[in-house]
Short mmCIF file of C-alpha atoms in Angstrom, two decimals:
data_model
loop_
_atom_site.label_atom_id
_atom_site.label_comp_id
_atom_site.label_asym_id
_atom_site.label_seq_id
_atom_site.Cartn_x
_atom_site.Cartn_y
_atom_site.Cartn_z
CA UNK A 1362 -114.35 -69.94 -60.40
CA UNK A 1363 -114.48 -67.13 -62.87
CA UNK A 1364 -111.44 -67.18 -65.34
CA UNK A 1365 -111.17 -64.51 -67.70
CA UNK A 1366 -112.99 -65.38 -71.50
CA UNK A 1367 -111.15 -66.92 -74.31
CA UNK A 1368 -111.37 -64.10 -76.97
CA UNK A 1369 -111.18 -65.94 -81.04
CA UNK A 1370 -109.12 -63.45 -83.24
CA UNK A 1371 -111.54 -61.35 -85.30
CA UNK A 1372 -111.04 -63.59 -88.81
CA UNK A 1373 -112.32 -66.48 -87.11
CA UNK A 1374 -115.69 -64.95 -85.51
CA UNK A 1375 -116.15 -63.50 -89.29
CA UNK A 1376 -115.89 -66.78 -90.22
CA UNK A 1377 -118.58 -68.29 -88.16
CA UNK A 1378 -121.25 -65.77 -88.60
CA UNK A 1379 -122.23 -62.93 -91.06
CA UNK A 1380 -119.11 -60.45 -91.05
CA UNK A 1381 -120.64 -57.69 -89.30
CA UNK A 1382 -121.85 -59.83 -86.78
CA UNK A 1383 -118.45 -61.02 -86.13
CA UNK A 1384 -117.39 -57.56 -85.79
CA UNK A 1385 -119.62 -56.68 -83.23
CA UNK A 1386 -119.80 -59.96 -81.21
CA UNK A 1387 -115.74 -59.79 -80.94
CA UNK A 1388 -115.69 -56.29 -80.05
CA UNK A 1389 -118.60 -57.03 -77.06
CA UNK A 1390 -116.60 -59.51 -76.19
CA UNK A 1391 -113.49 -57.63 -75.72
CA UNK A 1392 -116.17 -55.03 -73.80
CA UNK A 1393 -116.47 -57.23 -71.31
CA UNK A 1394 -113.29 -58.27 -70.74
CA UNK A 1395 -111.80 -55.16 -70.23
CA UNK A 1396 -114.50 -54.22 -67.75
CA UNK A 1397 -113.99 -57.02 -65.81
CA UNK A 1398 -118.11 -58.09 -66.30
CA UNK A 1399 -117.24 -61.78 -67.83
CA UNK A 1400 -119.37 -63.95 -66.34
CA UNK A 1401 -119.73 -68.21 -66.09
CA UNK A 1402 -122.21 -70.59 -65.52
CA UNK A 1403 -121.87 -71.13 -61.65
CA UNK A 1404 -123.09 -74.77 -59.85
CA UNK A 1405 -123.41 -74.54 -56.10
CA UNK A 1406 -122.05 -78.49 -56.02
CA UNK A 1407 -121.01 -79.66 -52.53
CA UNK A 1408 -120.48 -75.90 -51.71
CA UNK A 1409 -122.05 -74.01 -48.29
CA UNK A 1410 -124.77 -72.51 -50.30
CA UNK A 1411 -125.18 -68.89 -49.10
CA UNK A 1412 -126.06 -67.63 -52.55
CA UNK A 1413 -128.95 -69.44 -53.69
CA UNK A 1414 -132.10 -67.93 -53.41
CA UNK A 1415 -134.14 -71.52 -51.97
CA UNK A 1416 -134.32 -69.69 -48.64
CA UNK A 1417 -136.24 -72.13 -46.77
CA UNK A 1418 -134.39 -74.94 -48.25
CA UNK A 1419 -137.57 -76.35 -50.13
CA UNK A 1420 -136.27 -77.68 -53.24
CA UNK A 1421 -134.68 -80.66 -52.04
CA UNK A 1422 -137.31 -81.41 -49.16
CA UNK A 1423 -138.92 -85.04 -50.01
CA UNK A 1424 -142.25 -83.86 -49.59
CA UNK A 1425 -141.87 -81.05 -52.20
CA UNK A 1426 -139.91 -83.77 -54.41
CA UNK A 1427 -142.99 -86.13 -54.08
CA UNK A 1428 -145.37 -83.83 -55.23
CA UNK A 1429 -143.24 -82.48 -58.19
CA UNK A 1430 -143.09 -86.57 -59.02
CA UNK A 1431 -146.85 -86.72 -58.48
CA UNK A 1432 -147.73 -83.88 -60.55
CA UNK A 1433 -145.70 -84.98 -63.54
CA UNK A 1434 -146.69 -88.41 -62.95
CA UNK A 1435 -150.92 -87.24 -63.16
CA UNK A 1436 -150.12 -84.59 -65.97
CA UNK A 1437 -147.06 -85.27 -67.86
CA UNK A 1438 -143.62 -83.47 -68.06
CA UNK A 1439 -144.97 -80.22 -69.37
CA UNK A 1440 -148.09 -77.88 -69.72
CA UNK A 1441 -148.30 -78.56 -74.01
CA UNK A 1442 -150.06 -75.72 -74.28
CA UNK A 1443 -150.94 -72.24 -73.28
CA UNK A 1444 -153.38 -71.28 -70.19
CA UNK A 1445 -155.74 -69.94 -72.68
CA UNK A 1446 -156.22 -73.14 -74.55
CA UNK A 1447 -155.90 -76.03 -73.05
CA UNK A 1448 -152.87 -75.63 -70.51
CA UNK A 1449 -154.75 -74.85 -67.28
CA UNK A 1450 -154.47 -77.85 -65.27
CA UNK A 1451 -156.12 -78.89 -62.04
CA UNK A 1452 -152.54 -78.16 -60.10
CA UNK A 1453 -152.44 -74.84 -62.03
CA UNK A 1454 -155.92 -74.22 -59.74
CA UNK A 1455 -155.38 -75.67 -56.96
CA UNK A 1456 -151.82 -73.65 -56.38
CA UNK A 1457 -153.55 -70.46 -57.19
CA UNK A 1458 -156.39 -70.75 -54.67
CA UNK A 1459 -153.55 -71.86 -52.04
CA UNK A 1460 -151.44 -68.74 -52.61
CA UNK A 1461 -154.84 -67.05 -52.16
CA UNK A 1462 -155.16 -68.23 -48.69
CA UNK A 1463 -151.20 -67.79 -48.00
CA UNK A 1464 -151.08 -64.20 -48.55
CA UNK A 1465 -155.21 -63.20 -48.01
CA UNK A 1466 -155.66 -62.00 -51.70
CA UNK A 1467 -158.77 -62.30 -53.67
CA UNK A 1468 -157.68 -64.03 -56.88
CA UNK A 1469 -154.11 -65.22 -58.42
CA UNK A 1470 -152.89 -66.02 -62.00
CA UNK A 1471 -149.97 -68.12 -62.31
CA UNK A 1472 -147.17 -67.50 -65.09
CA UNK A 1473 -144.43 -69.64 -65.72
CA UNK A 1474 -141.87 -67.65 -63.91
CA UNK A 1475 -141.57 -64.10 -61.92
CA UNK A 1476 -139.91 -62.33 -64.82
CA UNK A 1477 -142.93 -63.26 -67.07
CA UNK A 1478 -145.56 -62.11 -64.56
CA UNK A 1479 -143.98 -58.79 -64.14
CA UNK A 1480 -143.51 -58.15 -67.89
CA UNK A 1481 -146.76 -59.15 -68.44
CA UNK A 1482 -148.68 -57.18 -65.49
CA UNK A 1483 -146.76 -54.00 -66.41
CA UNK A 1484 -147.57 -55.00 -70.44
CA UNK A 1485 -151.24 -55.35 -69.74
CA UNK A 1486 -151.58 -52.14 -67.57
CA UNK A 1487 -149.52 -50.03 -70.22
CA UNK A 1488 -149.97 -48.30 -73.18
CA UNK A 1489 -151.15 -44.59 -73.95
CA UNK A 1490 -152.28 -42.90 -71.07
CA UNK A 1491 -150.15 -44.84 -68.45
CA UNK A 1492 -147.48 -43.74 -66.40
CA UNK A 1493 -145.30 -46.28 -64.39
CA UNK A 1494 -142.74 -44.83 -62.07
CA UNK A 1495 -140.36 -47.21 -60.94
CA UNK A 1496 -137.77 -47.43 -57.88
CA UNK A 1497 -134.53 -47.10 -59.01
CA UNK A 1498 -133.67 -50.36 -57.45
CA UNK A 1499 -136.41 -52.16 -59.30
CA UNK A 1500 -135.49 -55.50 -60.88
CA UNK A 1501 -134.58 -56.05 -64.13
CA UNK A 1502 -137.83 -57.42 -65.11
CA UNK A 1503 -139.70 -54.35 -63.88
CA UNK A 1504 -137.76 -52.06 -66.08
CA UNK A 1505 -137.73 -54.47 -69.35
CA UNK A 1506 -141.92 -54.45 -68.53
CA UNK A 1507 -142.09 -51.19 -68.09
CA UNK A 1508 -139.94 -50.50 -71.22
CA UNK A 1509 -142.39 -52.99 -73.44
CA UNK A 1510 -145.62 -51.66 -72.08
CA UNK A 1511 -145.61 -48.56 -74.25
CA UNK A 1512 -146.10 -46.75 -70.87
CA UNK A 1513 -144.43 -43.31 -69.91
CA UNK A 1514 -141.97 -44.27 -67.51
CA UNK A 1515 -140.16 -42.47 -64.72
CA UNK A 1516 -137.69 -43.59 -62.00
CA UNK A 1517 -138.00 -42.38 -58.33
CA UNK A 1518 -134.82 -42.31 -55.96
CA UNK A 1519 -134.22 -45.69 -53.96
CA UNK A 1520 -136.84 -46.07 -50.91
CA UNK A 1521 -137.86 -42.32 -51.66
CA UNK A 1522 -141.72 -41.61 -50.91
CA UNK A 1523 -141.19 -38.18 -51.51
CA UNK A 1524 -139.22 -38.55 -54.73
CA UNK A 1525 -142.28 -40.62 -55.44
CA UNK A 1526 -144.68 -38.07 -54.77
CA UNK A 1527 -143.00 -35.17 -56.13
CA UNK A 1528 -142.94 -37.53 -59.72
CA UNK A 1529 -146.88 -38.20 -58.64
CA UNK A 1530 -147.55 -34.60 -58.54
CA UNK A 1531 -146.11 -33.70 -61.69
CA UNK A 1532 -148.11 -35.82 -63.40
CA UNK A 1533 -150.91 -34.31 -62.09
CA UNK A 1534 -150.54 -30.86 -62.66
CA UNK A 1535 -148.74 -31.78 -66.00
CA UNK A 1536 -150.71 -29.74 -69.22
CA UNK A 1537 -151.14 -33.37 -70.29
CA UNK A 1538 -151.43 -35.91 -67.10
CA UNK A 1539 -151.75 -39.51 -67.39
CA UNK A 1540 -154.84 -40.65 -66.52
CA UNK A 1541 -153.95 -44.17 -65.24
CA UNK A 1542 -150.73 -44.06 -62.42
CA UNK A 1543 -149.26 -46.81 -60.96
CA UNK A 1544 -146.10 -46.96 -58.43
CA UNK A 1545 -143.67 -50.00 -58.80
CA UNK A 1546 -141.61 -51.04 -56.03
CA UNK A 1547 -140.54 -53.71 -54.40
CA UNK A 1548 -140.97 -55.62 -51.04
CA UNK A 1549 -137.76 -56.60 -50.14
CA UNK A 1550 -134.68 -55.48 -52.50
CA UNK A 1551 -132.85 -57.77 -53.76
CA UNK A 1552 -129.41 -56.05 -53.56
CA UNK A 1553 -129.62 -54.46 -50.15
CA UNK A 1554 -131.69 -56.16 -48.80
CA UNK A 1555 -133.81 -53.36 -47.73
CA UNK A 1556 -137.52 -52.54 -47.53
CA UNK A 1557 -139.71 -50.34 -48.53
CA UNK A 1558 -142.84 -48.86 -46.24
CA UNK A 1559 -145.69 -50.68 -48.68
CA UNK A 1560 -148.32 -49.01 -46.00
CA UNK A 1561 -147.22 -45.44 -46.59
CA UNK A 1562 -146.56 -46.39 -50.24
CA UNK A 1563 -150.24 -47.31 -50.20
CA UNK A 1564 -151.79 -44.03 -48.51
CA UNK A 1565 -149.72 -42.06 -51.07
CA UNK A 1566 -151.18 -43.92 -53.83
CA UNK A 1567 -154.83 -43.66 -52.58
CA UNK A 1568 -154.04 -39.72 -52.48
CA UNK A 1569 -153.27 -39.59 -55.98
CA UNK A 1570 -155.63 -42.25 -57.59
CA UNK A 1571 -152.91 -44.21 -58.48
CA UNK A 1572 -152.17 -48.32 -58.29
CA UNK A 1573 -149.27 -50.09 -56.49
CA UNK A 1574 -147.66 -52.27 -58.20
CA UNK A 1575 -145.26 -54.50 -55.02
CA UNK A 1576 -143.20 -57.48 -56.11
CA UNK A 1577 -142.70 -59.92 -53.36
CA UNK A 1578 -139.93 -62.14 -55.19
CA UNK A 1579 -137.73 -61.97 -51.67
CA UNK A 1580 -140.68 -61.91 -48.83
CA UNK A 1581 -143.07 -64.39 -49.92
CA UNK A 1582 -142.66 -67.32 -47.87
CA UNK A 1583 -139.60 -65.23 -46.55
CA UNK A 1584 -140.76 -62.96 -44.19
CA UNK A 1585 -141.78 -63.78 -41.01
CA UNK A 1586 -145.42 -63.62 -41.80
CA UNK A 1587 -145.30 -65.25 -44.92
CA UNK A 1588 -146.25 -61.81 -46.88
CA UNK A 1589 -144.93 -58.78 -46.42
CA UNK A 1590 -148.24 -57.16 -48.22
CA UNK A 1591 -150.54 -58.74 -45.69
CA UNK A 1592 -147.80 -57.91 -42.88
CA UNK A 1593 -148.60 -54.40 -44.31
CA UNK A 1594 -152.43 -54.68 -43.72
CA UNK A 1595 -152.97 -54.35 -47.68
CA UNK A 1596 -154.37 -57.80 -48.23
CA UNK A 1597 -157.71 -56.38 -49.22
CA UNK A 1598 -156.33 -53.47 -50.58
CA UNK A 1599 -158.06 -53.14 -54.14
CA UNK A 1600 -155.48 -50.46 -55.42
CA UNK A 1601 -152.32 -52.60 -54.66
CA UNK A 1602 -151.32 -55.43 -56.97
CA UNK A 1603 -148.42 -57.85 -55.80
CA UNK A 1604 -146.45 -60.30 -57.73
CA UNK A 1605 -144.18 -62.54 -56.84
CA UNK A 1606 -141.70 -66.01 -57.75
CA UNK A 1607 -142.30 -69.48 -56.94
CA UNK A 1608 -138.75 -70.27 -57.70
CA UNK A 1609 -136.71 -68.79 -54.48
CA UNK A 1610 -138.39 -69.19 -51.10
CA UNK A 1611 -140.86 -71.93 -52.61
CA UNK A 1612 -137.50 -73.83 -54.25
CA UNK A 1613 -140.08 -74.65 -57.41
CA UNK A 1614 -140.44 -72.29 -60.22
CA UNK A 1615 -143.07 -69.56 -61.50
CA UNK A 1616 -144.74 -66.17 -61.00
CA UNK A 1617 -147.84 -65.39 -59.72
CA UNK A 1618 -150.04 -62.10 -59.84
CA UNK A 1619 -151.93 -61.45 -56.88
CA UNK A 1620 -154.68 -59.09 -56.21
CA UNK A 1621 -157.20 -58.21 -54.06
CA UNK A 1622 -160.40 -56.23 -53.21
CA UNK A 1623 -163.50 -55.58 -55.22
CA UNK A 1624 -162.02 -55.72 -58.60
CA UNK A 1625 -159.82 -58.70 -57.77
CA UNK A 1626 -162.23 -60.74 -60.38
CA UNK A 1627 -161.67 -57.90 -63.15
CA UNK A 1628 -158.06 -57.20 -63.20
CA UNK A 1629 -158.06 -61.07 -63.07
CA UNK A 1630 -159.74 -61.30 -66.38
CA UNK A 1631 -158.15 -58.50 -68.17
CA UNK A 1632 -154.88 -60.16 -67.32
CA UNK A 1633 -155.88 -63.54 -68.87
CA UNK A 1634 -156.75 -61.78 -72.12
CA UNK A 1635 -154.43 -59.21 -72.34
CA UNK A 1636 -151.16 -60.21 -70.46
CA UNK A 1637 -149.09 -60.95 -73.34
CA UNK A 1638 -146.37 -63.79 -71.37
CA UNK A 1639 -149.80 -65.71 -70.25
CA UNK A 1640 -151.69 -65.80 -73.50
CA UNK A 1641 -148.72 -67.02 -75.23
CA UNK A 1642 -146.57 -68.70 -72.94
CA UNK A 1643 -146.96 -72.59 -72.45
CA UNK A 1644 -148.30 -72.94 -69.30
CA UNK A 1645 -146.37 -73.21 -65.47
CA UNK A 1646 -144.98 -77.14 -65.94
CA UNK A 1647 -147.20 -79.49 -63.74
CA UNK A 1648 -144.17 -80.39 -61.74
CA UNK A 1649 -142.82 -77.12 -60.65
CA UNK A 1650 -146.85 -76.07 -60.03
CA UNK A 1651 -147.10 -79.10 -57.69
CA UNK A 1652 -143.94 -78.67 -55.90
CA UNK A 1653 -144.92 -75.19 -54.93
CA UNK A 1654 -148.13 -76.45 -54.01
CA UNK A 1655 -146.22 -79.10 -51.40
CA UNK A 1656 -143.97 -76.09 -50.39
CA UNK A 1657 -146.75 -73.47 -49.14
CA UNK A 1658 -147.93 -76.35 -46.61
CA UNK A 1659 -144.38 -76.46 -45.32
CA UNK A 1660 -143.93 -72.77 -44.87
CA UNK A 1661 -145.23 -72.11 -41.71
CA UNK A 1662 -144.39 -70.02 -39.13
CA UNK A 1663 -141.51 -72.38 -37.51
CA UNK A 1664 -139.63 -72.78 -40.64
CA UNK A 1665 -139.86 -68.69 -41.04
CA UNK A 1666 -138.77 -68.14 -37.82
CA UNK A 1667 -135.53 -70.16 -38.28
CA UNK A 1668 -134.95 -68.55 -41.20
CA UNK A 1669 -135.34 -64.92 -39.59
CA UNK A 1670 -133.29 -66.32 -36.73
CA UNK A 1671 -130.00 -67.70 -39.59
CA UNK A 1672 -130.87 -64.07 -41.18
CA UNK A 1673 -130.32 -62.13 -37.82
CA UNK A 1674 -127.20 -64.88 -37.08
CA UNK A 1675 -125.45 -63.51 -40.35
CA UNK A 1676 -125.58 -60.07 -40.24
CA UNK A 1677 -124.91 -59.36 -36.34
CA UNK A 1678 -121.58 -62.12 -36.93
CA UNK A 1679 -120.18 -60.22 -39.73
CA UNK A 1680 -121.48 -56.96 -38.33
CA UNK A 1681 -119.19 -57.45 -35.36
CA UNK A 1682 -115.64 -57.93 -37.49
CA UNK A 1683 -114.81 -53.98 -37.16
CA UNK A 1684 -113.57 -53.74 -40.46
CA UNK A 1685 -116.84 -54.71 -41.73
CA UNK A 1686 -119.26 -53.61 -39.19
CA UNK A 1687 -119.93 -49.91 -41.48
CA UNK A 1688 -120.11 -52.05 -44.66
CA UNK A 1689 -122.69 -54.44 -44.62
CA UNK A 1690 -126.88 -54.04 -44.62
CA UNK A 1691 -129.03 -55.40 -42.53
CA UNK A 1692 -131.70 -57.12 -45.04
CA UNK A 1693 -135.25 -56.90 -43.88
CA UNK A 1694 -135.15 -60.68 -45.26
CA UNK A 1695 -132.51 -63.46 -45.89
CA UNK A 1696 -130.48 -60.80 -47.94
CA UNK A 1697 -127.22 -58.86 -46.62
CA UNK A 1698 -124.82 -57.39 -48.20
CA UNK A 1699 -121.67 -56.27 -48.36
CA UNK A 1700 -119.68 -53.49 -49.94
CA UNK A 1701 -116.37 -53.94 -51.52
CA UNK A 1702 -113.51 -51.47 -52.82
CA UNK A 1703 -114.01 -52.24 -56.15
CA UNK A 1704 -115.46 -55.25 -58.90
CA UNK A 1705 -112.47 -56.49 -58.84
CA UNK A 1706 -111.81 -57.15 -55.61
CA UNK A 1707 -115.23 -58.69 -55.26
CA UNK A 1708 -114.85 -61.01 -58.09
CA UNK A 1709 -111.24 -62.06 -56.19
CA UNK A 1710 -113.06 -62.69 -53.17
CA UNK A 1711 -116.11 -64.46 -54.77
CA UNK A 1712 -113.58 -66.80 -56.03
CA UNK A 1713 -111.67 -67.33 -53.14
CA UNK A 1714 -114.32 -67.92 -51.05
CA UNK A 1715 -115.52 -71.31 -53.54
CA UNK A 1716 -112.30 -72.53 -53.53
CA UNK A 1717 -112.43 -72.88 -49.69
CA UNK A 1718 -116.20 -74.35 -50.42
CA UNK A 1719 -118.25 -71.19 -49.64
CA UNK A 1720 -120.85 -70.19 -51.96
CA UNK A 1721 -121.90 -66.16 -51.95
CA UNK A 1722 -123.10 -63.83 -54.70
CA UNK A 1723 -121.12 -61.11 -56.52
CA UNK A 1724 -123.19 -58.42 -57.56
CA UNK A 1725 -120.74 -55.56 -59.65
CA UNK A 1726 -121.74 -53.06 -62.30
CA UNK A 1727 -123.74 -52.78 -64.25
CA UNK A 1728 -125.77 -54.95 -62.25
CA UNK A 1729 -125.91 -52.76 -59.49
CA UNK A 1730 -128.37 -49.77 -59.83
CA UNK A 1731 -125.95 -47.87 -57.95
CA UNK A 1732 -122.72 -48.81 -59.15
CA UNK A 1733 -121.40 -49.91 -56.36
CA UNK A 1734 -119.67 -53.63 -55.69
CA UNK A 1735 -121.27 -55.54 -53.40
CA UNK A 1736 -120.51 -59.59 -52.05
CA UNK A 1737 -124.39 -60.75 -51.24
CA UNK A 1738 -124.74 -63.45 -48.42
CA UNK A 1739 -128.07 -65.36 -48.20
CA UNK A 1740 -128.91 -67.00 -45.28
CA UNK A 1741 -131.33 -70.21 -45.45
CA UNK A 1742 -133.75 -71.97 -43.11
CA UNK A 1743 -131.88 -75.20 -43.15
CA UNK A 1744 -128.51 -74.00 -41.88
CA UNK A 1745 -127.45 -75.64 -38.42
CA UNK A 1746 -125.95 -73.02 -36.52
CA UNK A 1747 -122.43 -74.37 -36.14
CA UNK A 1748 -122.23 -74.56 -39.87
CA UNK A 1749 -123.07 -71.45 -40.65
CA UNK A 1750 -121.01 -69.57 -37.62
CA UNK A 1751 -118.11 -71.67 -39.47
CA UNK A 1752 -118.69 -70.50 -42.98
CA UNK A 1753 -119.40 -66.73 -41.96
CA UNK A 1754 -115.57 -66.72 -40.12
CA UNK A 1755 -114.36 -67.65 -43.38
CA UNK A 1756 -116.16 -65.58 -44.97
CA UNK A 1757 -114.57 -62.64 -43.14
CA UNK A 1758 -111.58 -63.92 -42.98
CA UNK A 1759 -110.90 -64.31 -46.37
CA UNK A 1760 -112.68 -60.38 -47.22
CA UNK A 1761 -110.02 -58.80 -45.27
CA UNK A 1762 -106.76 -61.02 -46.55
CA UNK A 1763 -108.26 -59.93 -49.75
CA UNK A 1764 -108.22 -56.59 -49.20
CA UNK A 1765 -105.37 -56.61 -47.65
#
């Protein structure tokens, strides 16, 4: 449960660090507290986990556990070194060519985690002459690449193709266009839940010369075909370059780039000596590469469909309380939200929720793009139905008394 922070008086910071530090590390800290943004280390425990990202319930499966044990066991606890010297491993291989065949791309380059893959695509595909132009829901590791890459960056309205093309268009007929344009968005948001049309996306792209950049952190392995990119018919698609996480629907951890077409063996290479988070990164551990290796065997189409099926169960449950029914999204994944009055309110209701053993998200500002407070239910493959009905009355239950 969050409690609010423990504030030491200003003479004792200055006494731990370098005065000035003090100064400003109290003051943050006082920030935060009157904002209401403190936030804790949280442990899901013995909790109903609808929170978690492990959407097909992966990371404790004994065959995924196995292979984790077998990969450390064959390679040792960690990578020791960097792809580029001598931390490519035989897992590191054999997971890439099996998210190959899992999503119908052309070539893959595993990182050690989503964030690093994204900061390092966008870091390798910037500098002068590039122009990224984000969704304004993109995740926070979209905007801190696009921010390093030395890029010009612009932000398009949420799930706005035309926003998107008007930005597109000024490029072009700016006195000084960029030469090299790429569109960042996402598959599946991770706040709403929504998704974005990667096939029109894709035409509008082609129309301008320009690359899309898609992250499938929250459809990979989470969608009912396994990839929302190759659900899109963009598989081949040499223009559109995908990334996603091994550490949510896969339960290991990692990033991936994937890419396809022609130039899949190119883009490949330029990323292994140019992607800044791969060159000098030590390399995916052996364990988490191995466990996602186990996990893509074990997401087929069954264990998809009952997670599409708990996804569906969540939002038309809550959907039917009336007082909620205008309030929450319909993800296109395992994500739904919904809206709250205020931060504080959702904090009060995160809480009272895990004391009554329920496990959601609380997304408030500023870690909402749109500033609006938000509880986040997850739904998971491995939820029996009863279970889940159980923890979703609760869960409305306790919104409104809340509220109230």
């Amino acid at each position: 449960m969050s409690t609010a922070p423990s504030i030491a008086p200003a003479a004792e910071i200055c006494a731990a660090v370098p005065e000035a530090w003090g100064r400003w590390l109290g003051g943050r800290a006082r920030v935060r507290a009157a904002r209401g943004l403190h936030r804790v280390e949280s442990n899901r425990g013995q909790l109903v986990d609808l929170a978690s990202n492990d959407y097909l319930g992966l990371g404790a499966h004994p065959a995924v556990r196995a292979a984790a044990g077998e990969a450390a066991s064959r390679h040792g606890a960690g990578a020791a070194a960097s792809r580029v010297a001598t931390g490519t491993l035989a897992v590191h291989t054999a997971l890439e060519e099996a998210l190959c065949d899992y999503t119908g791309r052309a070539a893959a380059l595993v990182f050690s985690s989503g964030y690093t893959a994204n900061i390092g695509l966008l870091q390798a595909l910037g500098g002068p002459g590039s122009h990224l132009i984000l969704d304004a829901h993109a995740h926070a590791c979209l905007i801190d690449g696009a921010r390093l890459s030395g890029a010009r960056v612009a932000t398009a309205a949420h799930n706005d193709l035309d926003a998107a093309r008007a930005l597109l268009e000024a490029n072009r007929d700016s006195p000084a266009p960029a030469p090299r344009v790429a569109l960042v968005l996402e598959s599946v948001y991770s706040v709403l839940g929504d998704a974005a049309d990667l096939a029109a996306a894709a035409a509008l792209c082609t129309e301008f010369g320009a690359l899309l950049l898609i992250d499938e952190a929250h459809s990979l392995a989470a969608t009912h075909t396994g990839s929302a990119l190759r659900a899109a018919g963009l598989a081949g698609a040499g223009h559109v370059i995908a990334t996603a996480t091994l550490s949510k629907a896969l339960g290991a951890q990692g990033g991936v780039v994937l890419l396809g077409g022609e130039a899949a063996g190119l883009l490949r290479e330029h990323l292994v000596n140019t992607a800044r988070t791969f060159l000098f990164d030590t390399a995916l551990a052996p364990a988490a590469a191995g466990a996602a290796l186990a996990a893509l065997e074990l997401a087929d189409a069954q264990l998809l469909g009952r997670l599409g099926r708990n996804a569906a169960l969540v939002h038309d449950t809550l959907a039917a309380v009336p007082q909620l029914s205008g309030r929450i999204e319909r993800g296109a994944g395992a994500v739904h939200s919904i809206t709250m009055a205020d931060a504080a309110t959702a904090v009060r209701t995160a809480a009272a929720l895990r004391a009554r053993g329920i496990a959601v998200a609380c997304f408030r500002p500023p870690s909402v793009p749109d500033g609006v407070s938000r509880l986040r239910i997850t739904a998971h493959a491995n939820h029996h139905r009863r279970e889940l009905l159980a923890a979703l009355h609760t869960i409305a239950a306790t919104i409104l008394e809340e509220e109230s």
